[in-house]
Short mmCIF file of C-alpha atoms in Angstrom, two decimals:
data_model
loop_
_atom_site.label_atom_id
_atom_site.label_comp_id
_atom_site.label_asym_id
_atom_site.label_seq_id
_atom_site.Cartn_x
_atom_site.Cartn_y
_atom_site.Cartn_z
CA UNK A 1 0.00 0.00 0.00
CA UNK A 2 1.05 3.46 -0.44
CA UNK A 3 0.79 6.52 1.63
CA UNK A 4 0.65 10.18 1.78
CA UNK A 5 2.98 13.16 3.23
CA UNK A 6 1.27 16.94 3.82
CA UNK A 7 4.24 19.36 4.26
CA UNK A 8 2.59 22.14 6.75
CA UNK A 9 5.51 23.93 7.07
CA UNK A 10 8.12 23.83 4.61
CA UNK A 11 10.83 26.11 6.00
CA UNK A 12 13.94 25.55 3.32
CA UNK A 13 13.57 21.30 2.59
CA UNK A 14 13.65 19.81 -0.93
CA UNK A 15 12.90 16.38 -2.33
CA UNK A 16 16.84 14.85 -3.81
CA UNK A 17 18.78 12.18 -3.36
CA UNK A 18 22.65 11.26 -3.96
CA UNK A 19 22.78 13.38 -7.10
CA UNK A 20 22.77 13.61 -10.90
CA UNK A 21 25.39 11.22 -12.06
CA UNK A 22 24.34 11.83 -15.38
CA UNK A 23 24.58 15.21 -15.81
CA UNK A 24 28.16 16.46 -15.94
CA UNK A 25 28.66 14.60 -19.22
CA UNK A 26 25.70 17.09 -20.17
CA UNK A 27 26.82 20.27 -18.74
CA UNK A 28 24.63 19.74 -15.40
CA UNK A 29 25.79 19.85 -12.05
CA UNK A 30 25.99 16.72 -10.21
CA UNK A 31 23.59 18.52 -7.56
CA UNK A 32 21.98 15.75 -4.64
CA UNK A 33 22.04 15.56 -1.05
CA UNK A 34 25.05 17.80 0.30
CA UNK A 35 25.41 15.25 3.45
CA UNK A 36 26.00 12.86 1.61
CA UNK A 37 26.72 10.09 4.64
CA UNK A 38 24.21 11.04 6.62
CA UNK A 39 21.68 11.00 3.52
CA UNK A 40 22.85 7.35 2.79
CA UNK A 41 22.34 7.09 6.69
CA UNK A 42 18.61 8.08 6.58
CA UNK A 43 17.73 5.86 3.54
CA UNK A 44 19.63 2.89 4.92
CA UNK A 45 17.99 3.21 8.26
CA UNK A 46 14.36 3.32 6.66
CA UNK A 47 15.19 0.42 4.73
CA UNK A 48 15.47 1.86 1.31
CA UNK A 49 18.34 1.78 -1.11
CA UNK A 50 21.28 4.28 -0.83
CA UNK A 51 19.87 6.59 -3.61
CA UNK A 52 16.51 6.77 -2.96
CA UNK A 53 14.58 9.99 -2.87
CA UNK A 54 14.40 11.82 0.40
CA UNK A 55 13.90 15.07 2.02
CA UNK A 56 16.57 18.05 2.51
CA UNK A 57 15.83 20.21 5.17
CA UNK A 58 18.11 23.18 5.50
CA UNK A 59 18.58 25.80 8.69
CA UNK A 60 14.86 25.84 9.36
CA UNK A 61 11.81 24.23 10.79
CA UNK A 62 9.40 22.22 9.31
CA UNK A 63 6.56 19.78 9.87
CA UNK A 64 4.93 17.72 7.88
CA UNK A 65 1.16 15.28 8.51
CA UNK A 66 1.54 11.98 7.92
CA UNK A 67 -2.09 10.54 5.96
CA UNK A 68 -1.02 7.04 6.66
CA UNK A 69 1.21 5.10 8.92
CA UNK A 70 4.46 5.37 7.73
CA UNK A 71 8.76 4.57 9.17
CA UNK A 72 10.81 7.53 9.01
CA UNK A 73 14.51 8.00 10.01
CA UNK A 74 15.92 11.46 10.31
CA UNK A 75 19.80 12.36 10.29
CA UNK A 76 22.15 14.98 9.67
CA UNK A 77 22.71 17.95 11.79
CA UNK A 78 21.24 17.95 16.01
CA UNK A 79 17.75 19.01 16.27
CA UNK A 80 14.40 18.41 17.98
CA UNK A 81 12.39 15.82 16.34
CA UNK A 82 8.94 15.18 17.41
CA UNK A 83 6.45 12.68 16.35
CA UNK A 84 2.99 13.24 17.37
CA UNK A 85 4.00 15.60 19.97
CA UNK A 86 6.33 13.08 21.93
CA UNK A 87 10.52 13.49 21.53
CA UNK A 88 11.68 10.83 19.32
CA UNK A 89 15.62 10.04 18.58
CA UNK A 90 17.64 10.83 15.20
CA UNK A 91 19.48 8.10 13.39
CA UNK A 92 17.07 5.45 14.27
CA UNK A 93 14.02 3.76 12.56
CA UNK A 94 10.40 5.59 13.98
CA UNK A 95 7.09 4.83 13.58
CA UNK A 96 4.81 7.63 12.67
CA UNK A 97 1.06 6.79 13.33
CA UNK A 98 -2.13 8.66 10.42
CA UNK A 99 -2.46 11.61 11.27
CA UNK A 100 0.87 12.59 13.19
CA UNK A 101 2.89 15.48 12.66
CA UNK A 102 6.55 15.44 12.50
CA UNK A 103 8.19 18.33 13.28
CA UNK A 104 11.40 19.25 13.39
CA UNK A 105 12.99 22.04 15.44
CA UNK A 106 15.95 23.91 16.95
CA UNK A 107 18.61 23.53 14.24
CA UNK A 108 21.21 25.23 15.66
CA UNK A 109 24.59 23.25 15.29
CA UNK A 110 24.79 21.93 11.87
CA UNK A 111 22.57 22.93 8.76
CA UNK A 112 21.36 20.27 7.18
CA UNK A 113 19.29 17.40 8.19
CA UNK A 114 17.86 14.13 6.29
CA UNK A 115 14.12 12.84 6.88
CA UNK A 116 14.13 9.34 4.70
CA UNK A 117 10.18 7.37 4.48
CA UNK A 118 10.39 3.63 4.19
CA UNK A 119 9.57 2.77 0.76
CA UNK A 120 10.87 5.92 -0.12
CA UNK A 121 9.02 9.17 -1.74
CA UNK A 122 7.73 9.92 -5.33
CA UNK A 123 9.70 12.70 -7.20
CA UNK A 124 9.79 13.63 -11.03
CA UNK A 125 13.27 12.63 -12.36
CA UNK A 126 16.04 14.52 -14.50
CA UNK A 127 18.36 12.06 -16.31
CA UNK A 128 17.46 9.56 -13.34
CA UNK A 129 17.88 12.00 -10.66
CA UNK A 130 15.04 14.08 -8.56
CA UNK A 131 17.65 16.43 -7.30
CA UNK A 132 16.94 19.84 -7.61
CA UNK A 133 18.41 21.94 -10.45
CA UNK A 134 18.41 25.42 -9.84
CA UNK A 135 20.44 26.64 -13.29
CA UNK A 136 17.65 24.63 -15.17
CA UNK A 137 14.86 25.15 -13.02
CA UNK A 138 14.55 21.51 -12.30
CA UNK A 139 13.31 20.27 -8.74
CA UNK A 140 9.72 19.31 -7.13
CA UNK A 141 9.04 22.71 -4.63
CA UNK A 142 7.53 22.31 -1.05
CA UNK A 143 5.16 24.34 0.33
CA UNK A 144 2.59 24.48 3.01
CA UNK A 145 0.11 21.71 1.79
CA UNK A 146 2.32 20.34 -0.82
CA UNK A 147 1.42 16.52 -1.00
CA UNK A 148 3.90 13.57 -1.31
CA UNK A 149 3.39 10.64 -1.82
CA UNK A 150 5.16 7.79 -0.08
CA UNK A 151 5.47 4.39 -1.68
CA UNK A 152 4.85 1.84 0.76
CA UNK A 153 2.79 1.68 4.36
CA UNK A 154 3.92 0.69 7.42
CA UNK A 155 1.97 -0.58 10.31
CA UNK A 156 3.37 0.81 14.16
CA UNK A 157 6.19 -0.73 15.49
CA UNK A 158 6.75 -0.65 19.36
CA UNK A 159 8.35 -1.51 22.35
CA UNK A 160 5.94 -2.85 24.44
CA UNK A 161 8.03 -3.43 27.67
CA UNK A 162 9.77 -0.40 30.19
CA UNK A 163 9.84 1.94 26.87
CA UNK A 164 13.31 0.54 26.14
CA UNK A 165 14.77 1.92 23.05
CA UNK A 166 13.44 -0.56 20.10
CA UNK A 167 16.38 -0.07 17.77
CA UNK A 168 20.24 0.55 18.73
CA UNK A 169 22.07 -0.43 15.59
CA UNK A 170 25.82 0.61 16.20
CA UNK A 171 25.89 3.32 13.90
CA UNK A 172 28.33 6.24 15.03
CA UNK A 173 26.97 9.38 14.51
CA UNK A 174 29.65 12.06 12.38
CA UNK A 175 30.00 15.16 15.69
CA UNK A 176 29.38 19.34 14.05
CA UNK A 177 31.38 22.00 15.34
CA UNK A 178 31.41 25.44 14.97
CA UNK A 179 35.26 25.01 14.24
CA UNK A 180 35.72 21.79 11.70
CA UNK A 181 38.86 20.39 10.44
CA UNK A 182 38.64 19.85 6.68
CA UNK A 183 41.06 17.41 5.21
CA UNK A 184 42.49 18.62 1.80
CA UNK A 185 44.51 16.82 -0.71
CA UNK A 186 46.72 18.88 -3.21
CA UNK A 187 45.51 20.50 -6.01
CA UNK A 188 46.69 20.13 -9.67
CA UNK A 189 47.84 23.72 -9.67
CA UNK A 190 49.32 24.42 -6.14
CA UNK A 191 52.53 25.22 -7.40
CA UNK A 192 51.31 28.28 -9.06
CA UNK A 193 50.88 29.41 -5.62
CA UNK A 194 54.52 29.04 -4.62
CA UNK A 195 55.15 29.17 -0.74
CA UNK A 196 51.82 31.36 -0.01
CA UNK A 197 49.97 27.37 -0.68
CA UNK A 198 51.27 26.99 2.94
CA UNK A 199 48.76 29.85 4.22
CA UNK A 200 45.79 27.61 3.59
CA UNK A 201 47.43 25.38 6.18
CA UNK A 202 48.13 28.22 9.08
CA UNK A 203 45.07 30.04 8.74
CA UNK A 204 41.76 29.98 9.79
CA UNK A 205 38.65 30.99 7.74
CA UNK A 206 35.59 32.23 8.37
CA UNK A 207 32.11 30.70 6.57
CA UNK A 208 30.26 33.72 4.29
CA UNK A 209 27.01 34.17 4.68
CA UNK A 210 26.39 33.90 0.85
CA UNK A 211 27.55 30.52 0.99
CA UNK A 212 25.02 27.72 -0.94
CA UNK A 213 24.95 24.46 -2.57
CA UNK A 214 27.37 25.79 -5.57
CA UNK A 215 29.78 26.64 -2.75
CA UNK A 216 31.17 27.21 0.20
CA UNK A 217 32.86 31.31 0.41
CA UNK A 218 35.40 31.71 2.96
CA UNK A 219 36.81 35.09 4.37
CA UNK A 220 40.51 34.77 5.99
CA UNK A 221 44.47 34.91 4.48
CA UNK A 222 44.57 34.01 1.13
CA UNK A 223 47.35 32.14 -1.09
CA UNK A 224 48.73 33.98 -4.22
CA UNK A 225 48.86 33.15 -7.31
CA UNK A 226 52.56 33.59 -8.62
CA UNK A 227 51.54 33.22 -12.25
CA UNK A 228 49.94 35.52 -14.54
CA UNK A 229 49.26 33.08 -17.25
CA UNK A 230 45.72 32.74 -18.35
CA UNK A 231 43.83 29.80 -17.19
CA UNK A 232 41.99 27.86 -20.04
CA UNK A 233 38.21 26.60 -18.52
CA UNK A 234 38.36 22.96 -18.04
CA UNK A 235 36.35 20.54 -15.88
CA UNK A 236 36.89 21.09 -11.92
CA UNK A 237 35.58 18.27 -9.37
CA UNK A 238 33.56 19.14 -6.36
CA UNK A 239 35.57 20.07 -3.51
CA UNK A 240 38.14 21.97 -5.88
CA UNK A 241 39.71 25.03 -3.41
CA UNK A 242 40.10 28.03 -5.97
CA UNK A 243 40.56 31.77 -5.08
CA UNK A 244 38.56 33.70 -7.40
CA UNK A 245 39.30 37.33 -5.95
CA UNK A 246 41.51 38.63 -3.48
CA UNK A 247 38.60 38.55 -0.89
CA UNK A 248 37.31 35.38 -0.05
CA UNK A 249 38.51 31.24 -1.19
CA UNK A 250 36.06 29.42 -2.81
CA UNK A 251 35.35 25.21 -1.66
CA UNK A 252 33.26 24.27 -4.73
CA UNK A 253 30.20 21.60 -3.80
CA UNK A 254 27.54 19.45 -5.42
CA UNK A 255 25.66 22.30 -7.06
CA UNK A 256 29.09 23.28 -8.80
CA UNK A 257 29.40 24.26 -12.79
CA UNK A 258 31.16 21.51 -14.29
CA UNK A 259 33.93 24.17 -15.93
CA UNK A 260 35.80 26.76 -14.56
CA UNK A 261 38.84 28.86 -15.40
CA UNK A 262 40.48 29.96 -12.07
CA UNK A 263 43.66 27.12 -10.37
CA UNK A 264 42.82 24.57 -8.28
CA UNK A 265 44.55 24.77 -4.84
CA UNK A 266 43.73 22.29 -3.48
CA UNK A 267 40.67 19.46 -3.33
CA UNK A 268 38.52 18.63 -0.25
CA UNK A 269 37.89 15.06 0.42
CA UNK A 270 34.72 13.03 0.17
CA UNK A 271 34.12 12.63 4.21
CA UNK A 272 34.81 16.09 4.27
CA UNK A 273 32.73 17.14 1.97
CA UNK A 274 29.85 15.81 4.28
CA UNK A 275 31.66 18.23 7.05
CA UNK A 276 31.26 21.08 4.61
CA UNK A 277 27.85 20.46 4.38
CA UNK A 278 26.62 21.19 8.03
CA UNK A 279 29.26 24.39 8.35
CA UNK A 280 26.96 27.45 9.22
CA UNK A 281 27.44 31.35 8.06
CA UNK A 282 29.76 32.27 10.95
CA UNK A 283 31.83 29.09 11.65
CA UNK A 284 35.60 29.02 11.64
CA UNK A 285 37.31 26.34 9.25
CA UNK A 286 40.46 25.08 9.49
CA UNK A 287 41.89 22.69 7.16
CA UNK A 288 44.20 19.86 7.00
CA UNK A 289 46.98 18.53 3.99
CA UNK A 290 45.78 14.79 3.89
CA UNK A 291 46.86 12.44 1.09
CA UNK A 292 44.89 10.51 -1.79
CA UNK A 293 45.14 7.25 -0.26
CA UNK A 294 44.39 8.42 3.11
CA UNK A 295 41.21 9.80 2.12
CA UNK A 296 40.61 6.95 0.32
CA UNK A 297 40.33 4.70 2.87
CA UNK A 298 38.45 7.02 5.34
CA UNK A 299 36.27 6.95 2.61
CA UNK A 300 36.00 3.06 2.56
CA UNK A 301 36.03 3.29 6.08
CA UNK A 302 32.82 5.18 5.86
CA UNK A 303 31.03 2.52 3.67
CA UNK A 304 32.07 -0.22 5.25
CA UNK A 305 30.17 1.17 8.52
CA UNK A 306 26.77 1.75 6.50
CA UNK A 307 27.23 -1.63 5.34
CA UNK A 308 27.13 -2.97 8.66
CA UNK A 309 24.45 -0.95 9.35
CA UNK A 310 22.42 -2.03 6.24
CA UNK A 311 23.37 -5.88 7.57
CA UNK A 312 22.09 -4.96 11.11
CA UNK A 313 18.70 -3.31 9.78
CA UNK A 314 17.95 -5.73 7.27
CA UNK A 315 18.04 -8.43 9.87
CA UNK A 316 15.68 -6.44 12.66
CA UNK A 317 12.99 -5.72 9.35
CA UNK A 318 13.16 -9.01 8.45
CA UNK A 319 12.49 -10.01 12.10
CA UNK A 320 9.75 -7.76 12.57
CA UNK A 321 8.10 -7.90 9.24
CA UNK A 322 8.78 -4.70 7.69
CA UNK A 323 8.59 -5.04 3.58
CA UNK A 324 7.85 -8.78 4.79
CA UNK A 325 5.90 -11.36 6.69
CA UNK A 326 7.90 -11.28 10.02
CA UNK A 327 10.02 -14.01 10.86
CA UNK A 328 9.92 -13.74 14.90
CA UNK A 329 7.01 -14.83 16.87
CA UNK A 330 5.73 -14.69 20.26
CA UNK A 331 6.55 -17.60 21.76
CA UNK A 332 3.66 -19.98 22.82
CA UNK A 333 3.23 -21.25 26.66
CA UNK A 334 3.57 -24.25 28.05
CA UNK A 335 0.93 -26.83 27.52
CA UNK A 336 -0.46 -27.29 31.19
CA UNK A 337 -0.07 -23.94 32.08
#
């Protein structure tokens, strides 16, 4: 069966997923979730597949009615979430009854956070992608009585006994500060910046507030280029570290044009990327020379622990019959008794 959302307060949340894999072969940014463990996170703990569609919700608060009984798992940056009124915990499975109202509140650490449905949600698509395109104009908009639909039902799971937890999967949660370390790897142009590279190293910068999903602006010390040569536009991956003026260094993210013409300092890493994603207008970033292969295998690291989790899940579903006839039973008494 499937089921309905009613957004009732939409605050800044979209409808994406992992991103447009597609679409830098056409010109597109990759766009997707900027979070992109913790999205992975939400899906995988609601049962779904990694890129499912999900919701985005940025800085503000939002709520949203539930029409049917539905499993939701919400990750991503510290907040309040509610269901129905009662506090209910982040980075685990929860059972939302008809009628409910999830809200969620008091974002004030991180930016971004990651409500998932079991079953997942239904989204137009853009070369196989729901993310939201903002250069095209591409990307389903929420509003106060917007209506999504969710694919699948799911009847109330609870602990009947003490009001112990239900789930505790193992999962370790990524911290936010207001002062993240970003690890960097070098850049295919850093020696145009001759021994001012080092200054990305020793100083601190401080997040813009015109910041977004294209990227990340950062006021503090800046490298110089030693070269006046012209730079020919070529493709740039996200997390490229370029300094487009003499004000401010530019981290490049998902939302990122596929070409650009300024050097490329340096490159933030994958893990943190997702880092990058929760830094608010206001926090101080340091960052951190790191090499390929060590951010390779944080990176591995990092899927090897959702795997787990996707194990651990899939086995307490299959025990209590979510997607699928349960496997677990009360167990009978006695005979004579």
């Amino acid at each position: 069966m499937s089921g309905t959302l009613t957004i009732q307060q939409a605050g800044h949340a979209v409808v994406t997923d992992l991103g447009r894999f597609k679409g830098p072969r056409y010109g597109l940014p990759v766009n997707g979730a900027l979070d992109q463990f913790s999205a992975r996170a939400a899906n995988i703990l609601a049962g779904n597949l990694d890129n499912d569609p999900l919701l985005e919700v940025t800085a503000l608060d939002f709520r949203m009615r539930a029409d049917s009984d539905l499993l939701i798992a919400v990750t991503g940056a510290p907040l309040t979430l509610t269901v129905g009124g009662r506090e209910c915990p982040q980075w685990e499975p929860v059972s939302v009854l008809a009628g409910e109202t999830v809200a969620l509140r008091g974002m004030n650490t991180g930016l971004r956070a990651y409500i998932a449905v079991h079953g997942a949600l239904d989204a137009p698509t853009l070369l196989g992608s729901c993310a939201p395109d903002t250069v095209v104009g591409f990307g389903l908009k929420l509003a106060e009585g917007t209506v999504l639909g969710a694919r699948k039902t799911v009847p109330p799971i609870r602990q009947p006994y003490f009001d112990l937890p239900l789930f505790r999967l193992g999962l370790t949660r990524p911290g936010t500060s207001s002062s993240p370390v970003i690890d960097v790897t070098d850049g295919p142009d850093i020696a145009e910046f001759g021994d001012t590279a080092d200054l990305l190293f020793k100083t601190s910068y401080t997040v813009s507030g015109r910041s977004n999903h294209i990227g990340l602006r950062l006021g503090g010390a800046l490298p110089e280029r030693q070269s006046t040569a012209e730079v020919l536009s070529r493709g740039v991956p996200v997390g490229a570290i370029e300094v487009p003026s003499r004000e401010e260094l530019l981290v490049l993210h998902r939302g990122r044009g596929v070409t650009a013409g300024y050097p490329v300092l340096g490159v933030v890493t994958s893990r943190s990327l997702d880092v990058l994603a929760q830094a608010r207008p206001g926090h101080t970033i340091r960052f951190r020379k790191t090499t390929v292969a060590e951010a390779t295998a944080r990176h591995r690291a990092a899927m090897r622990e959702l795997e787990a989790l996707r194990t651990s899940v899939n086995t307490v579903f299959g025990l209590l019959g979510v997607g699928a006839p349960a496997s677990w039973r009360e167990l009978l008494p006695a005979s004579g008794t």
